[in-house]
Amino acid sequence: MGASPALALVALAACSRGGGAAKTISALGPARTVAWAVGTPGSDFVLELSLGVADAAEMLGWRFTRVLNAQPTPDAHVNAIRQAVTARADVVVTVDWYQAVVDEVAAGQKQGAHFAIVNSLNNPAAMAPLNVPYVGQDPRDSGRLVGQRIGETLAKRGVSTGSVLVGNPFPGSLNVEERIAGLGEGLAGTPGLKLVSFPDGSAQDAATSVGLYKAKIGRLGDVVAYVAASGEMSAVPLFKALGELEPAGQKPLVGGWVSSLKVLNLVKSGQMAFALDENLYLQGFMAVQLAWSMLERRMPAMTLDSGHNWVDSANVDAMIASYQRRKDAARAYGLA
C-alpha cells in the first residue's frame, strides 16, 4: 500500500533541504512562485505569516517571495498585491482588509495569478464569486470565546456586575467589529456585565490613544475588565493608561489576542490574564496548501478555520519558546 498523502508530504518536507527538490517538484506538480504581499509595518504578525508561507513553499518545491510595503494604508496594501502580480507570482497570499483588495484580486486573476486570503476576510460577499480560499479564525467565534472566559474569570472573583471595556482601533472593519460583537455574545451569560466599545485611536497614534483610554475609564467609573481587541496595538496604550490610573501593584483583569511576542510577555508578567493565539503561522502555511490543492488536485476553494490556543500562566513559557523557535527559523530564511 502506498504512503498516505499526509505522510508523503512529511517525507517530502524532510528531504527538501537535502537536494531532493527535483523529485518533489515532479511528484507535486511544476515549480511555482508564491508571494506573501501585505501593506503594513514589519511586525511579528508579518513574520509569523511569512514563515508559514515560506515553509509551505519549501515543502512543495516552490519559490517564496515577500512584498512588504511598510505603510498601514489601503494604497500600500493594494500596491503590494499589484507588485506581486506584476512580478508574475503564480500564487499571491494576502489579507482582505479593504474593498480595494477585491478589485485587485479580480484584476490579478485576469493576468493569470491565483490568490489565497489569510487572517481577515472583510468582504466575504464580494470575494465569494472569485473562488479564493481563506484561512483564519472566525472573528465572531473567537470573540465569543474571549467573552465567555472574561465572564467565567470574573465570576470566580465574585464579580457579576460592571463594564467590560474594549477599544476598537479600526471602526467599521468587519473582522474587528465581528470580534467585538462576539465578545458581547460571550458576556451574555453574565447579565450584570455590560460590554462597552469605543474607538481607541491606537491605529493612528499610541500616545493619543492613552488619553482616550484614561478619559473613557474615568467616565465609566465601573470597569471590571478590559479586552485588547487588536493584540499589541490596543494592549500597549491600554496598559500605559492603566499604569497611570491604577494603584501600584493592582492587576485588573485583561484578556485579548496574541499577535506578537510582546503580548506573550504581557501574559508572562501577569498583566494580561489570558490571550487567544490566532495561529498566524498555520494561517500562512495552510493558505499555500489550499492554493496547491486547487492548482494541482482541482479542489474547490475552501474556508479553513485556523483554530486557537489559549495562553495563560500555565503554558506561557512554552508558547514563548515556540514563538522564539519560529523567529529563529525566520532568520534562516532572511525574513527577520
mmCIF file of C-alpha atoms in Angstrom:
data_model
loop_
_atom_site.group_PDB
_atom_site.id
_atom_site.type_symbol
_atom_site.label_atom_id
_atom_site.label_comp_id
_atom_site.label_asym_id
_atom_site.label_seq_id
_atom_site.Cartn_x
_atom_site.Cartn_y
_atom_site.Cartn_z
ATOM 1 C CA MET A 1 0.000 0.000 0.000
ATOM 2 C CA GLY A 2 1.358 3.463 -0.871
ATOM 3 C CA ALA A 3 2.053 6.146 1.714
ATOM 4 C CA SER A 4 -0.831 8.401 2.693
ATOM 5 C CA PRO A 5 -0.750 11.965 1.246
ATOM 6 C CA ALA A 6 -0.015 13.376 4.699
ATOM 7 C CA LEU A 7 2.930 11.048 5.240
ATOM 8 C CA ALA A 8 4.171 11.726 1.727
ATOM 9 C CA LEU A 9 4.193 15.444 2.427
ATOM 10 C CA VAL A 10 6.130 14.919 5.638
ATOM 11 C CA ALA A 11 8.723 12.878 3.766
ATOM 12 C CA LEU A 12 8.981 15.465 1.032
ATOM 13 C CA ALA A 13 9.401 18.234 3.578
ATOM 14 C CA ALA A 14 12.197 16.311 5.253
ATOM 15 C CA CYS A 15 14.201 15.939 2.041
ATOM 16 C CA SER A 16 13.591 19.412 0.620
ATOM 17 C CA ARG A 17 16.668 20.884 2.309
ATOM 18 C CA GLY A 18 18.813 17.954 1.261
ATOM 19 C CA GLY A 19 18.750 18.118 -2.511
ATOM 20 C CA GLY A 20 15.529 16.154 -3.126
ATOM 21 C CA ALA A 21 13.675 19.123 -4.599
ATOM 22 C CA ALA A 22 13.604 17.808 -8.186
ATOM 23 C CA LYS A 23 11.669 14.696 -7.142
ATOM 24 C CA THR A 24 9.356 16.829 -5.015
ATOM 25 C CA ILE A 25 8.506 19.023 -7.988
ATOM 26 C CA SER A 26 7.758 16.069 -10.258
ATOM 27 C CA ALA A 27 5.543 14.469 -7.620
ATOM 28 C CA LEU A 28 3.610 17.596 -6.682
ATOM 29 C CA GLY A 29 3.467 19.477 -9.961
ATOM 30 C CA PRO A 30 5.574 22.196 -11.561
ATOM 31 C CA ALA A 31 7.696 24.559 -9.525
ATOM 32 C CA ARG A 32 5.763 27.764 -8.874
ATOM 33 C CA THR A 33 6.300 31.094 -7.160
ATOM 34 C CA VAL A 34 4.242 32.170 -4.152
ATOM 35 C CA ALA A 35 4.322 35.740 -2.881
ATOM 36 C CA TRP A 36 3.159 36.991 0.518
ATOM 37 C CA ALA A 37 2.015 40.542 -0.214
ATOM 38 C CA VAL A 38 0.976 42.960 2.531
ATOM 39 C CA GLY A 39 0.929 46.662 3.275
ATOM 40 C CA THR A 40 1.730 47.127 6.959
ATOM 41 C CA PRO A 41 4.837 47.847 9.046
ATOM 42 C CA GLY A 42 7.159 44.907 9.665
ATOM 43 C CA SER A 43 5.941 43.113 12.792
ATOM 44 C CA ASP A 44 5.557 39.733 14.450
ATOM 45 C CA PHE A 45 2.231 39.491 12.600
ATOM 46 C CA VAL A 46 4.059 39.749 9.268
ATOM 47 C CA LEU A 47 6.884 37.472 10.422
ATOM 48 C CA GLU A 48 4.655 34.615 11.592
ATOM 49 C CA LEU A 49 2.637 34.600 8.379
ATOM 50 C CA SER A 50 5.807 34.943 6.295
ATOM 51 C CA LEU A 51 7.360 31.868 7.880
ATOM 52 C CA GLY A 52 4.205 29.806 7.378
ATOM 53 C CA VAL A 53 4.101 30.691 3.688
ATOM 54 C CA ALA A 54 7.862 30.123 3.289
ATOM 55 C CA ASP A 55 7.787 26.700 4.960
ATOM 56 C CA ALA A 56 4.862 25.549 2.827
ATOM 57 C CA ALA A 57 6.601 26.791 -0.311
ATOM 58 C CA GLU A 58 9.760 24.851 0.549
ATOM 59 C CA MET A 59 7.741 21.710 1.171
ATOM 60 C CA LEU A 60 6.203 21.977 -2.291
ATOM 61 C CA GLY A 61 9.421 22.935 -4.069
ATOM 62 C CA TRP A 62 8.036 26.411 -4.782
ATOM 63 C CA ARG A 63 9.961 29.679 -4.654
ATOM 64 C CA PHE A 64 8.878 32.131 -1.937
ATOM 65 C CA THR A 65 8.992 35.914 -2.194
ATOM 66 C CA ARG A 66 7.679 38.603 0.120
ATOM 67 C CA VAL A 67 6.371 42.013 -0.912
ATOM 68 C CA LEU A 68 6.160 44.204 2.189
ATOM 69 C CA ASN A 69 5.093 47.831 1.855
ATOM 70 C CA ALA A 70 5.673 49.137 5.357
ATOM 71 C CA GLN A 71 2.761 51.599 5.471
ATOM 72 C CA PRO A 72 -0.587 50.787 7.138
ATOM 73 C CA THR A 73 -2.681 52.260 4.316
ATOM 74 C CA PRO A 74 -5.041 50.834 1.687
ATOM 75 C CA ASP A 75 -2.831 52.158 -1.116
ATOM 76 C CA ALA A 76 0.297 50.491 0.296
ATOM 77 C CA HIS A 77 -1.522 47.182 0.696
ATOM 78 C CA VAL A 78 -3.045 47.242 -2.788
ATOM 79 C CA ASN A 79 0.294 48.237 -4.298
ATOM 80 C CA ALA A 80 1.979 45.250 -2.619
ATOM 81 C CA ILE A 81 -0.564 42.928 -4.237
ATOM 82 C CA ARG A 82 -0.107 44.654 -7.586
ATOM 83 C CA GLN A 83 3.694 44.311 -7.355
ATOM 84 C CA ALA A 84 3.368 40.579 -6.707
ATOM 85 C CA VAL A 85 1.092 40.140 -9.726
ATOM 86 C CA THR A 86 3.365 42.256 -11.925
ATOM 87 C CA ALA A 87 6.315 40.083 -10.865
ATOM 88 C CA ARG A 88 4.371 37.073 -12.228
ATOM 89 C CA ALA A 89 3.854 35.274 -8.930
ATOM 90 C CA ASP A 90 1.764 32.168 -9.570
ATOM 91 C CA VAL A 91 0.094 32.438 -6.159
ATOM 92 C CA VAL A 92 -0.379 35.584 -4.081
ATOM 93 C CA VAL A 93 -1.188 35.265 -0.376
ATOM 94 C CA THR A 94 -2.650 38.435 1.125
ATOM 95 C CA VAL A 95 -5.174 39.850 3.609
ATOM 96 C CA ASP A 96 -8.645 41.165 2.762
ATOM 97 C CA TRP A 97 -8.640 44.342 4.820
ATOM 98 C CA TYR A 98 -10.172 46.715 2.268
ATOM 99 C CA GLN A 99 -12.768 46.656 -0.514
ATOM 100 C CA ALA A 100 -9.998 47.589 -2.951
ATOM 101 C CA VAL A 101 -8.424 44.166 -2.303
ATOM 102 C CA VAL A 102 -11.378 42.502 -4.030
ATOM 103 C CA ASP A 103 -10.854 44.600 -7.134
ATOM 104 C CA GLU A 104 -7.128 43.865 -7.148
ATOM 105 C CA VAL A 105 -7.715 40.124 -6.798
ATOM 106 C CA ALA A 106 -10.163 40.202 -9.705
ATOM 107 C CA ALA A 107 -7.673 42.136 -11.850
ATOM 108 C CA GLY A 108 -4.816 39.801 -10.886
ATOM 109 C CA GLN A 109 -6.820 36.701 -11.769
ATOM 110 C CA LYS A 110 -7.288 38.068 -15.274
ATOM 111 C CA GLN A 111 -3.489 38.179 -15.551
ATOM 112 C CA GLY A 112 -3.176 34.532 -14.510
ATOM 113 C CA ALA A 113 -2.441 34.922 -10.799
ATOM 114 C CA HIS A 114 -4.066 32.718 -8.160
ATOM 115 C CA PHE A 115 -4.853 34.007 -4.671
ATOM 116 C CA ALA A 116 -5.310 32.867 -1.084
ATOM 117 C CA ILE A 117 -6.586 35.107 1.721
ATOM 118 C CA VAL A 118 -5.345 34.862 5.314
ATOM 119 C CA ASN A 119 -6.340 36.305 8.694
ATOM 120 C CA SER A 120 -9.130 38.714 7.684
ATOM 121 C CA LEU A 121 -11.935 38.335 5.169
ATOM 122 C CA ASN A 122 -13.646 41.708 5.432
ATOM 123 C CA ASN A 123 -15.558 41.477 2.153
ATOM 124 C CA PRO A 124 -16.867 37.899 2.061
ATOM 125 C CA ALA A 125 -19.829 38.528 -0.241
ATOM 126 C CA ALA A 126 -17.753 40.408 -2.822
ATOM 127 C CA MET A 127 -14.893 37.904 -2.624
ATOM 128 C CA ALA A 128 -17.106 34.790 -2.924
ATOM 129 C CA PRO A 129 -17.543 34.877 -6.744
ATOM 130 C CA LEU A 130 -13.753 34.993 -7.164
ATOM 131 C CA ASN A 131 -13.376 31.474 -5.722
ATOM 132 C CA VAL A 132 -10.457 32.275 -3.389
ATOM 133 C CA PRO A 133 -9.526 30.064 -0.395
ATOM 134 C CA TYR A 134 -9.413 31.644 3.064
ATOM 135 C CA VAL A 135 -7.591 30.599 6.255
ATOM 136 C CA GLY A 136 -8.201 32.382 9.544
ATOM 137 C CA GLN A 137 -10.165 32.440 12.748
ATOM 138 C CA ASP A 138 -13.870 33.141 12.659
ATOM 139 C CA PRO A 139 -13.754 36.536 14.410
ATOM 140 C CA ARG A 140 -17.193 36.254 15.959
ATOM 141 C CA ASP A 141 -16.465 32.799 17.370
ATOM 142 C CA SER A 142 -13.122 33.896 18.793
ATOM 143 C CA GLY A 143 -14.735 36.974 20.343
ATOM 144 C CA ARG A 144 -17.395 34.782 21.916
ATOM 145 C CA LEU A 145 -14.720 32.547 23.459
ATOM 146 C CA VAL A 146 -12.876 35.507 24.994
ATOM 147 C CA GLY A 147 -16.148 36.991 26.284
ATOM 148 C CA GLN A 148 -17.116 33.721 27.942
ATOM 149 C CA ARG A 149 -13.733 33.421 29.615
ATOM 150 C CA ILE A 150 -13.928 37.010 30.882
ATOM 151 C CA GLY A 151 -17.317 36.255 32.427
ATOM 152 C CA GLU A 152 -16.140 32.982 33.977
ATOM 153 C CA THR A 153 -12.983 34.565 35.406
ATOM 154 C CA LEU A 154 -14.910 37.467 36.917
ATOM 155 C CA ALA A 155 -17.407 35.033 38.432
ATOM 156 C CA LYS A 156 -14.543 33.206 40.184
ATOM 157 C CA ARG A 157 -13.513 36.578 41.619
ATOM 158 C CA GLY A 158 -17.056 37.171 42.851
ATOM 159 C CA VAL A 159 -17.737 39.932 40.298
ATOM 160 C CA SER A 160 -21.040 39.816 38.424
ATOM 161 C CA THR A 161 -21.727 43.453 37.510
ATOM 162 C CA GLY A 162 -19.844 46.265 35.820
ATOM 163 C CA SER A 163 -18.458 47.337 32.463
ATOM 164 C CA VAL A 164 -16.080 45.361 30.271
ATOM 165 C CA LEU A 165 -14.163 47.882 28.165
ATOM 166 C CA VAL A 166 -12.811 47.114 24.694
ATOM 167 C CA GLY A 167 -11.119 49.585 22.371
ATOM 168 C CA ASN A 168 -11.622 49.384 18.617
ATOM 169 C CA PRO A 169 -8.624 50.530 16.541
ATOM 170 C CA PHE A 170 -10.476 50.058 13.230
ATOM 171 C CA PRO A 171 -14.127 51.129 13.480
ATOM 172 C CA GLY A 172 -16.079 49.737 10.529
ATOM 173 C CA SER A 173 -13.574 46.951 9.808
ATOM 174 C CA LEU A 174 -15.635 43.758 9.677
ATOM 175 C CA ASN A 175 -13.130 41.449 11.378
ATOM 176 C CA VAL A 176 -12.759 43.721 14.425
ATOM 177 C CA GLU A 177 -16.464 44.593 14.574
ATOM 178 C CA GLU A 178 -17.345 40.882 14.466
ATOM 179 C CA ARG A 179 -14.772 40.089 17.148
ATOM 180 C CA ILE A 180 -16.339 42.729 19.420
ATOM 181 C CA ALA A 181 -19.864 41.516 18.630
ATOM 182 C CA GLY A 182 -18.739 38.035 19.664
ATOM 183 C CA LEU A 183 -17.409 39.447 22.938
ATOM 184 C CA GLY A 184 -20.871 40.767 23.705
ATOM 185 C CA GLU A 185 -22.421 37.382 22.991
ATOM 186 C CA GLY A 186 -19.873 35.647 25.212
ATOM 187 C CA LEU A 187 -20.609 38.022 28.086
ATOM 188 C CA ALA A 188 -24.356 37.463 27.767
ATOM 189 C CA GLY A 189 -24.096 34.510 30.144
ATOM 190 C CA THR A 190 -23.413 37.034 32.928
ATOM 191 C CA PRO A 191 -26.297 39.532 32.564
ATOM 192 C CA GLY A 192 -24.817 42.028 35.011
ATOM 193 C CA LEU A 193 -21.799 42.649 32.770
ATOM 194 C CA LYS A 194 -22.038 45.345 30.122
ATOM 195 C CA LEU A 195 -19.748 45.471 27.097
ATOM 196 C CA VAL A 196 -18.577 48.980 26.242
ATOM 197 C CA SER A 197 -16.735 49.509 22.952
ATOM 198 C CA PHE A 198 -15.189 52.759 21.762
ATOM 199 C CA PRO A 199 -12.771 53.929 19.013
ATOM 200 C CA ASP A 200 -9.434 53.871 20.846
ATOM 201 C CA GLY A 201 -7.325 55.610 18.177
ATOM 202 C CA SER A 202 -4.457 53.142 18.646
ATOM 203 C CA ALA A 203 -4.077 52.511 14.902
ATOM 204 C CA GLN A 204 -3.337 56.200 14.361
ATOM 205 C CA ASP A 205 -1.318 57.270 17.394
ATOM 206 C CA ALA A 206 -0.496 55.354 20.582
ATOM 207 C CA ALA A 207 0.095 58.491 22.673
ATOM 208 C CA THR A 208 -3.323 59.912 21.808
ATOM 209 C CA SER A 209 -4.858 56.506 22.485
ATOM 210 C CA VAL A 210 -3.554 56.553 26.077
ATOM 211 C CA GLY A 211 -5.514 59.725 26.736
ATOM 212 C CA LEU A 212 -8.644 58.285 25.142
ATOM 213 C CA TYR A 213 -8.439 55.191 27.358
ATOM 214 C CA LYS A 214 -7.945 57.269 30.509
ATOM 215 C CA ALA A 215 -10.896 59.504 29.678
ATOM 216 C CA LYS A 216 -13.192 56.578 28.885
ATOM 217 C CA ILE A 217 -12.243 54.670 32.033
ATOM 218 C CA GLY A 218 -12.824 57.786 34.135
ATOM 219 C CA ARG A 219 -16.241 58.485 32.639
ATOM 220 C CA LEU A 220 -17.455 54.915 33.114
ATOM 221 C CA GLY A 221 -16.237 54.524 36.661
ATOM 222 C CA ASP A 222 -17.278 50.854 36.910
ATOM 223 C CA VAL A 223 -14.872 48.986 34.597
ATOM 224 C CA VAL A 224 -14.211 45.483 35.958
ATOM 225 C CA ALA A 225 -12.305 44.038 32.966
ATOM 226 C CA TYR A 226 -10.583 45.071 29.764
ATOM 227 C CA VAL A 227 -10.097 43.398 26.381
ATOM 228 C CA ALA A 228 -7.279 44.254 23.970
ATOM 229 C CA ALA A 229 -9.178 43.532 20.754
ATOM 230 C CA SER A 230 -6.278 44.087 18.388
ATOM 231 C CA GLY A 231 -3.419 42.432 20.222
ATOM 232 C CA GLU A 232 -0.331 44.543 20.823
ATOM 233 C CA MET A 233 -1.770 47.591 19.058
ATOM 234 C CA SER A 234 -4.510 48.001 21.661
ATOM 235 C CA ALA A 235 -2.618 46.495 24.606
ATOM 236 C CA VAL A 236 0.281 48.969 24.660
ATOM 237 C CA PRO A 237 -1.770 52.176 25.151
ATOM 238 C CA LEU A 238 -4.260 50.364 27.388
ATOM 239 C CA PHE A 239 -1.576 49.254 29.833
ATOM 240 C CA LYS A 240 0.073 52.667 29.826
ATOM 241 C CA ALA A 241 -3.279 54.213 30.716
ATOM 242 C CA LEU A 242 -3.882 51.628 33.444
ATOM 243 C CA GLY A 243 -0.396 52.238 34.833
ATOM 244 C CA GLU A 244 -1.248 55.915 35.250
ATOM 245 C CA LEU A 245 -4.670 55.248 36.765
ATOM 246 C CA GLU A 246 -4.474 52.074 38.853
ATOM 247 C CA PRO A 247 -2.847 51.847 42.299
ATOM 248 C CA ALA A 248 0.633 50.317 42.273
ATOM 249 C CA GLY A 249 0.579 46.536 42.280
ATOM 250 C CA GLN A 250 -3.076 46.256 41.265
ATOM 251 C CA LYS A 251 -3.643 43.992 38.260
ATOM 252 C CA PRO A 252 -7.065 44.388 36.652
ATOM 253 C CA LEU A 253 -8.472 41.566 34.554
ATOM 254 C CA VAL A 254 -7.304 41.925 30.962
ATOM 255 C CA GLY A 255 -7.805 39.438 28.122
ATOM 256 C CA GLY A 256 -7.087 39.634 24.429
ATOM 257 C CA TRP A 257 -5.480 38.069 21.388
ATOM 258 C CA VAL A 258 -1.873 37.064 20.693
ATOM 259 C CA SER A 259 -0.389 38.893 17.724
ATOM 260 C CA SER A 260 3.195 39.229 18.914
ATOM 261 C CA LEU A 261 5.842 38.165 21.391
ATOM 262 C CA LYS A 262 5.107 41.358 23.308
ATOM 263 C CA VAL A 263 1.595 40.108 24.104
ATOM 264 C CA LEU A 264 3.001 36.793 25.308
ATOM 265 C CA ASN A 265 5.334 38.687 27.638
ATOM 266 C CA LEU A 266 2.357 40.638 28.991
ATOM 267 C CA VAL A 267 0.761 37.309 29.893
ATOM 268 C CA LYS A 268 4.023 36.101 31.449
ATOM 269 C CA SER A 269 4.276 39.229 33.606
ATOM 270 C CA GLY A 270 0.698 38.745 34.813
ATOM 271 C CA GLN A 271 -0.543 41.983 33.294
ATOM 272 C CA MET A 272 -2.784 40.010 30.956
ATOM 273 C CA ALA A 273 -4.685 37.110 32.492
ATOM 274 C CA PHE A 274 -5.003 35.226 29.220
ATOM 275 C CA ALA A 275 -4.951 35.626 25.457
ATOM 276 C CA LEU A 276 -6.214 33.705 22.447
ATOM 277 C CA ASP A 277 -3.460 32.781 19.989
ATOM 278 C CA GLU A 278 -4.510 33.398 16.365
ATOM 279 C CA ASN A 279 -2.206 30.675 14.986
ATOM 280 C CA LEU A 280 -0.747 33.039 12.400
ATOM 281 C CA TYR A 281 1.970 30.624 11.273
ATOM 282 C CA LEU A 282 -0.652 27.978 10.494
ATOM 283 C CA GLN A 283 -2.694 30.504 8.519
ATOM 284 C CA GLY A 284 0.206 31.208 6.162
ATOM 285 C CA PHE A 285 1.171 27.555 5.870
ATOM 286 C CA MET A 286 -2.306 26.233 5.135
ATOM 287 C CA ALA A 287 -3.136 29.028 2.691
ATOM 288 C CA VAL A 288 -0.360 27.787 0.398
ATOM 289 C CA GLN A 289 -1.524 24.195 0.810
ATOM 290 C CA LEU A 290 -5.075 25.146 -0.199
ATOM 291 C CA ALA A 291 -3.777 27.037 -3.236
ATOM 292 C CA TRP A 292 -1.710 23.980 -4.230
ATOM 293 C CA SER A 293 -4.750 21.719 -3.776
ATOM 294 C CA MET A 294 -6.748 23.903 -6.147
ATOM 295 C CA LEU A 295 -3.981 24.119 -8.754
ATOM 296 C CA GLU A 296 -2.743 20.536 -8.755
ATOM 297 C CA ARG A 297 -5.683 18.492 -7.433
ATOM 298 C CA ARG A 298 -8.557 20.647 -8.694
ATOM 299 C CA MET A 299 -10.067 21.015 -5.242
ATOM 300 C CA PRO A 300 -12.668 23.769 -4.779
ATOM 301 C CA ALA A 301 -11.823 26.920 -2.856
ATOM 302 C CA MET A 302 -12.169 26.216 0.853
ATOM 303 C CA THR A 303 -12.526 28.232 4.055
ATOM 304 C CA LEU A 304 -10.389 26.826 6.851
ATOM 305 C CA ASP A 305 -10.654 27.957 10.472
ATOM 306 C CA SER A 306 -7.119 28.114 11.865
ATOM 307 C CA GLY A 307 -8.378 27.313 15.361
ATOM 308 C CA HIS A 308 -6.935 28.765 18.538
ATOM 309 C CA ASN A 309 -4.703 28.140 21.529
ATOM 310 C CA TRP A 310 -5.330 29.670 24.945
ATOM 311 C CA VAL A 311 -2.293 31.260 26.543
ATOM 312 C CA ASP A 312 -2.172 31.832 30.288
ATOM 313 C CA SER A 313 0.261 31.455 33.170
ATOM 314 C CA ALA A 314 0.211 27.653 32.861
ATOM 315 C CA ASN A 315 1.652 27.471 29.345
ATOM 316 C CA VAL A 316 3.031 30.915 28.514
ATOM 317 C CA ASP A 317 6.689 29.862 28.865
ATOM 318 C CA ALA A 318 6.184 27.038 26.355
ATOM 319 C CA MET A 319 4.384 29.404 23.983
ATOM 320 C CA ILE A 320 7.203 31.952 24.202
ATOM 321 C CA ALA A 321 9.773 29.232 23.472
ATOM 322 C CA SER A 322 7.731 28.090 20.469
ATOM 323 C CA TYR A 323 7.452 31.661 19.223
ATOM 324 C CA GLN A 324 11.205 32.133 19.581
ATOM 325 C CA ARG A 325 11.933 28.971 17.587
ATOM 326 C CA ARG A 326 9.831 30.334 14.744
ATOM 327 C CA LYS A 327 11.702 33.635 14.917
ATOM 328 C CA ASP A 328 14.983 31.734 14.631
ATOM 329 C CA ALA A 329 13.619 29.804 11.635
ATOM 330 C CA ALA A 330 12.553 33.066 10.014
ATOM 331 C CA ARG A 331 16.099 34.384 10.334
ATOM 332 C CA ALA A 332 17.365 31.333 8.443
ATOM 333 C CA TYR A 333 15.136 32.416 5.541
ATOM 334 C CA GLY A 334 16.375 36.000 5.826
ATOM 335 C CA LEU A 335 12.943 37.182 6.968
ATOM 336 C CA ALA A 336 13.955 38.731 10.291
#
